[in-house]
XYZ file of C-alpha atoms in Angstrom:
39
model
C 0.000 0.000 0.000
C 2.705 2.597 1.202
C 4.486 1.508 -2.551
C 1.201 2.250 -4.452
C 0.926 5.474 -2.725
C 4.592 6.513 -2.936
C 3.950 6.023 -6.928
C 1.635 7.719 -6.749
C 2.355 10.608 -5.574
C 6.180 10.568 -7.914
C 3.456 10.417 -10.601
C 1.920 13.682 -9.674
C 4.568 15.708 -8.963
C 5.820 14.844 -12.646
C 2.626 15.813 -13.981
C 2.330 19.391 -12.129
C 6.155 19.761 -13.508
C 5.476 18.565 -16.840
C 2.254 21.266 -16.558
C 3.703 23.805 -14.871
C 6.581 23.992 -17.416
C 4.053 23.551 -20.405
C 2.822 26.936 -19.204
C 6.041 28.881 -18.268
C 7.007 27.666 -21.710
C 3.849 29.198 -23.605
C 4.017 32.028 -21.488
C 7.604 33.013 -22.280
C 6.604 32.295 -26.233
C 4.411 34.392 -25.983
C 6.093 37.407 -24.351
C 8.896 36.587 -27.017
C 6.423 36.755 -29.626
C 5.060 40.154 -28.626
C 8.693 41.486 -28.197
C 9.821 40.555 -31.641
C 6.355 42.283 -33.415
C 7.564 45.600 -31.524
C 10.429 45.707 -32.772
């Protein structure tokens, strides 16, 4: 039970990073983006 749960929880802390990254990335496109149009 403790293994299962251990897994588990490795499993979501890679998917808030994998997330959380997805969106810094975008973000930072984005801001890049906007930057290189003003130019």
């Amino acid at each position: 039970m403790m293994a299962f749960l251990a897994a588990a929880s490795v499993g979501v802390v890679i998917y808030l990073a994998l997330v959380g990254g997805g969106l810094t990335a975008a973000f930072l496109a984005t801001v890049v983006l906007k930057g290189v149009r003003l130019i």
